[in-house]
Amino acid sequence: MTIREIAAERWLTVPNLLSVIRLAGVPLFLWLLLGPRADGWALIVLVISGITDYLDGKFARWLDQYSRLGEALDPLADRMYTLAALVAFVVRDIVPWWVVALIVGRDVVVSAALPLLRRKGYLAFPVLYLGKAATLCLLYAFPLLLLAQMDWPGAEATRPFALAFTVWGIALHLYSGALYVVQLVRTPPRTAPAPA
């Protein structure tokens, strides 16, 4: 997908607007967590993000407003919320630094593999539903981690669920990253290399 292809498409659509609203919420979410430490408001921003994430896909199908821009914005918003939450959680000692190192390290390895995949004639790795499941687990873990930190009667009961979603999210994230690397190694070149 190139910028020219995106520019040629209709980009002013309901799903794209929802994705832009999600992205605009990332700095607000981060500020709420690190500035006033307004965890309740940060949780509301996160829930709104989840609702708009669900609705942008539904509207794209219902209104037949699928676009490559939307296809790019949706995972970008997921990644930005994940990164913002992880940074804030490490700064506030909600999760240890090595959790972030594992998640970011996996993404760095997969990103570094992309040029090698392109050299073989492919633009990107095929989407793995395991990777989507990992993202979903982490996006469930974040509000639960916030709820477990807040001063309310259910905080202690929420903590095991928060930890379970975090562990499963990290495990699936690492496993899907390993599968991408295996795909890279096993995928034959699309075209024969030019003779030397």
Coordinates of N, CA and C in Angstrom, one line a residue:
M1 N 0.8 -1.2 0.0 CA 0.0 0.0 0.0 C 0.9 1.2 0.0
T2 N 0.7 2.1 -1.0 CA 1.5 3.3 -1.1 C 0.7 4.5 -0.7
I3 N 1.3 5.6 -0.5 CA 0.6 6.9 -0.2 C -0.3 7.3 -1.4
R4 N 0.2 7.0 -2.6 CA -0.5 7.4 -3.8 C -1.8 6.5 -3.9
E5 N -1.8 5.2 -3.5 CA -2.9 4.4 -3.6 C -4.0 4.9 -2.5
I6 N -3.5 5.3 -1.4 CA -4.4 5.8 -0.3 C -5.0 7.1 -0.8
A7 N -4.2 8.0 -1.4 CA -4.8 9.3 -1.8 C -5.8 9.1 -2.9
A8 N -5.7 8.0 -3.7 CA -6.7 7.8 -4.8 C -8.0 7.3 -4.3
E9 N -8.0 6.8 -3.1 CA -9.3 6.2 -2.5 C -10.1 7.3 -1.8
R10 N -11.4 7.0 -1.6 CA -12.2 7.8 -0.8 C -11.8 7.6 0.6
W11 N -11.4 8.7 1.3 CA -10.9 8.6 2.6 C -11.8 9.2 3.7
L12 N -12.7 10.0 3.3 CA -13.7 10.6 4.2 C -14.9 9.7 4.4
T13 N -14.7 8.8 5.3 CA -15.8 7.8 5.6 C -16.0 7.7 7.1
V14 N -17.1 7.1 7.4 CA -17.5 7.0 8.8 C -16.4 6.1 9.6
P15 N -16.0 4.9 9.0 CA -15.0 4.1 9.7 C -13.7 4.8 9.9
N16 N -13.3 5.6 8.9 CA -12.0 6.3 9.0 C -12.1 7.4 10.1
L17 N -13.3 8.1 10.1 CA -13.5 9.1 11.1 C -13.4 8.5 12.6
L18 N -14.0 7.3 12.7 CA -13.9 6.7 14.0 C -12.5 6.3 14.4
S19 N -11.7 5.9 13.4 CA -10.3 5.5 13.6 C -9.5 6.7 14.0
V20 N -9.8 7.9 13.4 CA -9.1 9.1 13.7 C -9.5 9.6 15.1
I21 N -10.7 9.4 15.5 CA -11.1 9.7 16.9 C -10.4 8.9 17.9
R22 N -10.3 7.6 17.5 CA -9.5 6.7 18.4 C -8.1 7.1 18.6
L23 N -7.4 7.5 17.4 CA -6.0 8.0 17.5 C -5.9 9.3 18.3
A24 N -6.9 10.1 18.2 CA -6.9 11.4 18.9 C -7.0 11.2 20.4
G25 N -7.6 10.1 20.8 CA -7.7 9.8 22.2 C -6.4 9.3 22.9
V26 N -5.4 8.9 22.1 CA -4.2 8.3 22.6 C -3.5 9.3 23.5
P27 N -3.2 10.5 23.1 CA -2.5 11.4 24.0 C -3.3 11.8 25.2
L28 N -4.6 11.9 25.0 CA -5.5 12.2 26.2 C -5.4 11.0 27.2
F29 N -5.5 9.8 26.7 CA -5.3 8.6 27.6 C -4.0 8.6 28.3
L30 N -2.9 8.9 27.6 CA -1.6 8.9 28.3 C -1.5 10.0 29.3
W31 N -2.0 11.2 29.0 CA -2.0 12.3 29.9 C -2.8 12.0 31.2
L32 N -4.0 11.4 31.0 CA -4.8 11.1 32.1 C -4.1 10.1 33.1
L33 N -3.3 9.2 32.5 CA -2.6 8.2 33.3 C -1.4 8.8 34.0
L34 N -0.7 9.7 33.3 CA 0.6 10.2 33.9 C 0.5 11.6 34.5
G35 N -0.5 12.4 34.0 CA -0.6 13.7 34.6 C -1.4 13.7 35.9
P36 N -2.7 13.9 35.8 CA -3.5 13.9 37.1 C -3.7 12.5 37.7
R37 N -3.3 11.4 36.9 CA -3.5 10.0 37.4 C -5.0 9.8 37.6
A38 N -5.8 10.3 36.6 CA -7.2 10.1 36.7 C -7.6 8.8 36.0
D39 N -7.4 7.7 36.8 CA -7.5 6.4 36.2 C -9.0 6.1 35.7
G40 N -9.9 6.6 36.4 CA -11.3 6.4 36.0 C -11.6 7.1 34.7
W41 N -11.1 8.3 34.4 CA -11.3 8.9 33.1 C -10.5 8.2 32.1
A42 N -9.3 7.8 32.4 CA -8.5 7.0 31.4 C -9.2 5.7 31.0
L43 N -9.8 5.1 32.0 CA -10.6 3.9 31.7 C -11.8 4.2 30.8
I44 N -12.4 5.3 30.9 CA -13.5 5.7 30.0 C -13.0 5.9 28.6
V45 N -11.8 6.6 28.5 CA -11.2 6.8 27.2 C -10.9 5.5 26.5
L46 N -10.4 4.5 27.3 CA -10.1 3.2 26.8 C -11.3 2.4 26.4
V47 N -12.4 2.6 27.1 CA -13.6 1.9 26.7 C -14.2 2.5 25.5
I48 N -14.2 3.8 25.4 CA -14.7 4.5 24.1 C -13.8 4.0 22.9
S49 N -12.5 3.9 23.2 CA -11.6 3.4 22.1 C -12.0 2.0 21.6
G50 N -12.4 1.1 22.6 CA -12.8 -0.2 22.3 C -14.1 -0.2 21.5
I51 N -15.0 0.6 21.9 CA -16.3 0.7 21.2 C -16.1 1.2 19.8
T52 N -15.3 2.3 19.6 CA -15.1 2.8 18.2 C -14.3 1.8 17.4
D53 N -13.4 1.0 18.0 CA -12.7 0.0 17.3 C -13.7 -1.1 16.7
Y54 N -14.7 -1.4 17.6 CA -15.7 -2.4 17.1 C -16.6 -1.8 16.0
L55 N -17.0 -0.5 16.2 CA -17.9 0.1 15.3 C -17.3 0.4 13.9
D56 N -16.0 0.8 13.9 CA -15.4 1.1 12.6 C -15.4 -0.1 11.6
G57 N -15.2 -1.3 12.2 CA -15.3 -2.5 11.3 C -16.7 -2.8 10.9
K58 N -17.7 -2.6 11.8 CA -19.1 -2.8 11.5 C -19.6 -1.8 10.5
F59 N -19.2 -0.5 10.6 CA -19.7 0.5 9.7 C -19.0 0.2 8.3
A60 N -17.8 -0.2 8.3 CA -17.1 -0.5 7.0 C -17.9 -1.5 6.2
R61 N -18.4 -2.5 6.9 CA -19.2 -3.6 6.3 C -20.6 -3.1 5.9
W62 N -21.3 -2.5 6.9 CA -22.6 -2.1 6.7 C -22.8 -1.0 5.6
L63 N -21.8 -0.1 5.6 CA -21.9 1.0 4.6 C -21.1 0.8 3.4
D64 N -20.4 -0.4 3.3 CA -19.5 -0.7 2.2 C -18.5 0.5 2.0
Q65 N -17.8 0.8 3.2 CA -16.9 1.9 3.2 C -15.5 1.4 3.5
Y66 N -15.2 0.2 3.1 CA -13.8 -0.4 3.3 C -12.8 0.5 2.6
S67 N -11.6 0.8 3.2 CA -10.6 1.5 2.5 C -9.2 1.0 3.0
R68 N -8.2 1.2 2.2 CA -6.9 0.9 2.6 C -6.4 1.8 3.7
L69 N -6.8 3.0 3.7 CA -6.5 3.9 4.8 C -7.0 3.4 6.1
G70 N -8.3 3.0 6.1 CA -8.9 2.4 7.3 C -8.2 1.1 7.8
E71 N -7.7 0.4 6.8 CA -7.0 -0.9 7.1 C -5.7 -0.6 7.8
A72 N -5.1 0.6 7.4 CA -3.8 1.0 8.1 C -4.1 1.7 9.4
L73 N -5.2 2.5 9.5 CA -5.4 3.2 10.8 C -5.8 2.3 11.9
D74 N -6.6 1.3 11.6 CA -7.1 0.5 12.7 C -6.0 -0.2 13.5
P75 N -5.0 -0.9 12.9 CA -3.9 -1.5 13.7 C -3.0 -0.5 14.3
L76 N -2.9 0.7 13.6 CA -2.1 1.8 14.1 C -2.6 2.2 15.5
A77 N -3.9 2.4 15.5 CA -4.6 2.9 16.8 C -4.4 1.8 17.9
D78 N -4.5 0.5 17.5 CA -4.3 -0.5 18.5 C -2.9 -0.5 19.1
R79 N -1.9 -0.3 18.2 CA -0.5 -0.3 18.6 C -0.2 1.0 19.5
M80 N -0.8 2.1 19.1 CA -0.6 3.3 19.9 C -1.2 3.2 21.3
Y81 N -2.4 2.7 21.4 CA -3.0 2.5 22.7 C -2.1 1.5 23.5
T82 N -1.7 0.4 22.9 CA -0.9 -0.6 23.6 C 0.4 0.1 24.1
L83 N 1.1 0.8 23.2 CA 2.3 1.5 23.6 C 2.1 2.5 24.7
A84 N 1.1 3.3 24.6 CA 0.8 4.4 25.6 C 0.5 3.7 26.9
A85 N -0.3 2.7 26.9 CA -0.7 2.0 28.2 C 0.6 1.4 28.8
L86 N 1.4 0.7 28.0 CA 2.6 0.1 28.6 C 3.6 1.1 29.2
V87 N 3.8 2.2 28.4 CA 4.7 3.2 29.0 C 4.2 3.8 30.3
A88 N 2.9 4.1 30.3 CA 2.3 4.6 31.6 C 2.3 3.6 32.7
F89 N 2.1 2.4 32.4 CA 2.0 1.3 33.4 C 3.4 1.1 34.0
V90 N 4.5 1.2 33.2 CA 5.8 1.0 33.7 C 6.2 2.2 34.5
V91 N 5.9 3.4 34.0 CA 6.2 4.6 34.8 C 5.6 4.6 36.2
R92 N 4.4 4.1 36.2 CA 3.6 4.0 37.5 C 3.8 2.7 38.3
D93 N 4.7 1.9 37.8 CA 5.0 0.6 38.5 C 3.7 -0.3 38.6
I94 N 2.9 -0.3 37.6 CA 1.7 -1.2 37.5 C 2.2 -2.5 36.9
V95 N 3.1 -2.5 35.9 CA 3.7 -3.7 35.3 C 5.2 -3.5 35.3
P96 N 6.0 -4.6 35.4 CA 7.4 -4.4 35.4 C 7.9 -4.1 34.0
W97 N 9.2 -3.5 33.9 CA 9.7 -3.1 32.6 C 9.9 -4.2 31.6
W98 N 10.1 -5.4 32.1 CA 10.4 -6.5 31.2 C 9.2 -6.9 30.4
V99 N 8.0 -6.6 30.9 CA 6.7 -6.8 30.1 C 6.8 -6.0 28.8
V100 N 7.1 -4.7 29.0 CA 7.2 -3.9 27.8 C 8.4 -4.3 26.9
A101 N 9.5 -4.7 27.5 CA 10.6 -5.2 26.7 C 10.2 -6.4 25.8
L102 N 9.4 -7.3 26.4 CA 9.0 -8.5 25.6 C 8.1 -8.1 24.4
I103 N 7.1 -7.2 24.7 CA 6.1 -6.8 23.7 C 6.8 -6.0 22.6
V104 N 7.6 -5.0 23.0 CA 8.2 -4.1 22.0 C 9.3 -4.9 21.3
G105 N 10.0 -5.8 22.0 CA 11.1 -6.6 21.4 C 10.5 -7.5 20.3
R106 N 9.4 -8.1 20.5 CA 8.7 -8.9 19.5 C 8.4 -8.1 18.3
D107 N 7.8 -6.9 18.5 CA 7.4 -6.0 17.4 C 8.7 -5.5 16.6
V108 N 9.8 -5.3 17.3 CA 11.0 -4.9 16.6 C 11.5 -6.0 15.7
V109 N 11.5 -7.2 16.2 CA 12.0 -8.4 15.4 C 11.1 -8.6 14.2
V110 N 9.8 -8.5 14.3 CA 8.9 -8.7 13.2 C 9.1 -7.6 12.2
S111 N 9.2 -6.3 12.7 CA 9.4 -5.2 11.8 C 10.8 -5.3 11.0
A112 N 11.8 -5.8 11.7 CA 13.1 -6.0 11.1 C 13.0 -7.1 10.0
A113 N 12.1 -8.0 10.2 CA 11.9 -9.1 9.2 C 11.2 -8.7 7.9
L114 N 10.5 -7.6 8.0 CA 9.7 -7.1 6.8 C 10.6 -6.9 5.6
P115 N 11.7 -6.2 5.7 CA 12.6 -6.0 4.5 C 13.0 -7.3 3.9
L116 N 13.3 -8.3 4.7 CA 13.7 -9.6 4.2 C 12.5 -10.2 3.4
L117 N 11.3 -10.1 4.0 CA 10.1 -10.6 3.3 C 9.9 -9.9 2.0
R118 N 10.1 -8.6 2.0 CA 9.9 -7.9 0.7 C 10.9 -8.2 -0.3
R119 N 12.1 -8.6 0.1 CA 13.2 -9.0 -0.8 C 12.7 -10.3 -1.5
K120 N 11.9 -11.1 -0.8 CA 11.4 -12.3 -1.4 C 10.2 -12.1 -2.3
G121 N 9.8 -10.8 -2.4 CA 8.7 -10.5 -3.3 C 7.3 -10.4 -2.6
Y122 N 7.2 -10.3 -1.3 CA 6.0 -10.2 -0.6 C 5.9 -8.8 0.1
L123 N 4.7 -8.2 0.2 CA 4.6 -6.9 0.8 C 4.6 -7.0 2.3
A124 N 3.8 -8.0 2.8 CA 3.6 -8.1 4.3 C 3.3 -9.5 4.6
F125 N 3.5 -9.8 5.9 CA 3.1 -11.1 6.4 C 1.6 -11.3 6.4
P126 N 1.1 -12.5 6.1 CA -0.4 -12.6 6.1 C -0.8 -12.5 7.6
V127 N -2.0 -11.9 7.8 CA -2.5 -11.7 9.1 C -2.8 -13.0 9.8
L128 N -2.3 -13.1 11.0 CA -2.5 -14.3 11.9 C -3.6 -14.0 12.9
Y129 N -4.6 -14.8 13.0 CA -5.7 -14.5 14.0 C -5.1 -14.7 15.4
L130 N -4.0 -15.4 15.5 CA -3.4 -15.6 16.8 C -2.9 -14.2 17.3
G131 N -2.3 -13.4 16.3 CA -1.9 -12.1 16.7 C -3.0 -11.2 17.1
K132 N -4.2 -11.3 16.4 CA -5.3 -10.6 16.7 C -5.8 -11.0 18.1
A133 N -5.8 -12.2 18.5 CA -6.2 -12.7 19.8 C -5.2 -12.1 20.8
A134 N -3.9 -12.0 20.5 CA -3.0 -11.5 21.5 C -3.3 -10.0 21.8
T135 N -3.6 -9.3 20.7 CA -4.0 -7.8 20.8 C -5.2 -7.7 21.7
L136 N -6.2 -8.6 21.4 CA -7.5 -8.5 22.1 C -7.2 -8.8 23.6
C137 N -6.4 -9.8 23.9 CA -6.1 -10.1 25.3 C -5.5 -8.9 26.0
L138 N -4.5 -8.3 25.3 CA -3.8 -7.1 25.9 C -4.8 -5.9 26.1
L139 N -5.7 -5.8 25.1 CA -6.7 -4.7 25.2 C -7.7 -4.9 26.3
Y140 N -7.9 -6.2 26.7 CA -8.8 -6.5 27.8 C -7.9 -6.3 29.1
A141 N -6.7 -6.7 29.0 CA -5.8 -6.6 30.2 C -5.7 -5.1 30.7
F142 N -5.6 -4.2 29.8 CA -5.3 -2.8 30.3 C -6.4 -2.2 31.2
P143 N -7.7 -2.3 30.8 CA -8.7 -1.8 31.7 C -8.8 -2.5 33.0
L144 N -8.5 -3.9 32.9 CA -8.5 -4.7 34.1 C -7.4 -4.3 35.1
L145 N -6.2 -4.0 34.5 CA -5.1 -3.6 35.3 C -5.4 -2.2 36.0
L146 N -6.0 -1.3 35.2 CA -6.4 -0.1 35.8 C -7.4 -0.3 37.0
L147 N -8.4 -1.1 36.7 CA -9.4 -1.4 37.7 C -8.8 -2.0 39.0
A148 N -7.8 -2.9 38.8 CA -7.1 -3.5 39.9 C -6.3 -2.5 40.7
Q149 N -5.9 -1.3 40.1 CA -5.1 -0.3 40.8 C -6.0 0.7 41.5
M150 N -7.3 0.8 41.1 CA -8.2 1.8 41.6 C -8.7 1.5 43.0
D151 N -9.1 2.5 43.8 CA -9.6 2.3 45.1 C -11.1 2.1 45.1
W152 N -11.4 0.8 45.0 CA -12.8 0.4 45.0 C -12.9 -1.1 45.5
P153 N -14.1 -1.5 46.0 CA -14.2 -2.8 46.6 C -13.8 -4.0 45.7
G154 N -13.9 -3.9 44.4 CA -13.6 -5.0 43.6 C -12.2 -5.1 43.1
A155 N -11.3 -4.2 43.6 CA -9.9 -4.2 43.1 C -9.2 -5.5 43.2
E156 N -9.3 -6.1 44.4 CA -8.6 -7.4 44.6 C -9.2 -8.5 43.8
A157 N -10.5 -8.5 43.6 CA -11.1 -9.6 42.8 C -10.7 -9.4 41.3
T158 N -10.4 -8.2 40.9 CA -10.1 -7.9 39.5 C -8.7 -8.3 39.1
R159 N -7.8 -8.3 40.1 CA -6.4 -8.5 39.9 C -6.0 -9.8 39.2
P160 N -6.6 -11.0 39.6 CA -6.2 -12.2 38.9 C -6.6 -12.2 37.4
F161 N -7.8 -11.6 37.1 CA -8.2 -11.5 35.7 C -7.3 -10.6 34.9
A162 N -6.9 -9.5 35.6 CA -5.9 -8.6 34.9 C -4.6 -9.3 34.6
L163 N -4.1 -10.1 35.6 CA -2.9 -10.8 35.4 C -3.0 -11.9 34.3
A164 N -4.2 -12.6 34.3 CA -4.4 -13.7 33.4 C -4.4 -13.2 31.9
F165 N -5.1 -12.1 31.7 CA -5.2 -11.5 30.4 C -3.8 -11.0 29.9
T166 N -3.1 -10.4 30.9 CA -1.7 -9.9 30.6 C -0.8 -11.0 30.2
V167 N -0.8 -12.1 30.9 CA 0.1 -13.3 30.6 C -0.3 -13.9 29.3
W168 N -1.6 -14.1 29.1 CA -2.0 -14.7 27.8 C -1.7 -13.8 26.7
G169 N -1.9 -12.5 26.8 CA -1.6 -11.6 25.8 C -0.2 -11.6 25.4
I170 N 0.7 -11.6 26.4 CA 2.2 -11.6 26.1 C 2.5 -12.9 25.4
A171 N 2.0 -14.1 26.0 CA 2.4 -15.4 25.4 C 1.9 -15.5 24.0
L172 N 0.7 -15.1 23.7 CA 0.2 -15.1 22.3 C 1.0 -14.2 21.4
H173 N 1.3 -13.0 21.9 CA 2.1 -12.0 21.1 C 3.4 -12.6 20.7
L174 N 4.1 -13.2 21.7 CA 5.4 -13.8 21.4 C 5.3 -15.0 20.5
Y175 N 4.3 -15.8 20.7 CA 4.1 -17.0 19.8 C 3.8 -16.5 18.4
S176 N 2.9 -15.5 18.2 CA 2.6 -15.1 16.8 C 3.8 -14.5 16.2
G177 N 4.7 -13.8 17.0 CA 5.9 -13.2 16.4 C 6.8 -14.3 15.9
A178 N 6.9 -15.4 16.7 CA 7.8 -16.6 16.3 C 7.2 -17.2 15.0
L179 N 5.9 -17.3 14.9 CA 5.3 -17.8 13.7 C 5.6 -17.0 12.5
Y180 N 5.6 -15.6 12.6 CA 6.0 -14.8 11.5 C 7.4 -15.0 11.1
V181 N 8.3 -15.2 12.0 CA 9.7 -15.5 11.7 C 9.8 -16.9 11.0
V182 N 9.1 -17.8 11.5 CA 9.1 -19.2 10.8 C 8.6 -19.0 9.4
Q183 N 7.5 -18.2 9.2 CA 7.0 -18.0 7.8 C 8.0 -17.3 6.9
L184 N 8.8 -16.4 7.5 CA 9.8 -15.8 6.7 C 10.9 -16.8 6.2
V185 N 11.3 -17.7 7.1 CA 12.3 -18.7 6.8 C 11.8 -19.6 5.8
R186 N 10.5 -20.1 5.9 CA 10.0 -21.1 5.0 C 9.4 -20.6 3.7
T187 N 9.1 -19.3 3.6 CA 8.5 -18.8 2.4 C 9.5 -18.7 1.3
P188 N 9.2 -19.4 0.2 CA 10.2 -19.3 -1.0 C 10.0 -17.9 -1.7
P189 N 11.1 -17.5 -2.4 CA 11.0 -16.2 -3.1 C 9.9 -16.3 -4.2
R190 N 9.2 -15.2 -4.4 CA 8.1 -15.2 -5.3 C 8.6 -15.3 -6.7
T191 N 9.7 -14.6 -7.0 CA 10.4 -14.6 -8.3 C 11.8 -15.1 -8.1
A192 N 12.3 -15.7 -9.2 CA 13.7 -16.2 -9.1 C 14.7 -15.1 -9.0
P193 N 15.7 -15.2 -8.2 CA 16.7 -14.1 -8.1 C 17.4 -13.9 -9.5
A194 N 17.8 -12.7 -9.7 CA 18.5 -12.3 -10.9 C 19.9 -13.0 -10.9
P195 N 20.4 -13.5 -12.1 CA 21.7 -14.1 -12.1 C 22.8 -13.1 -11.8
A196 N 23.8 -13.6 -11.1 CA 24.9 -12.7 -10.7 C 25.9 -12.4 -11.8

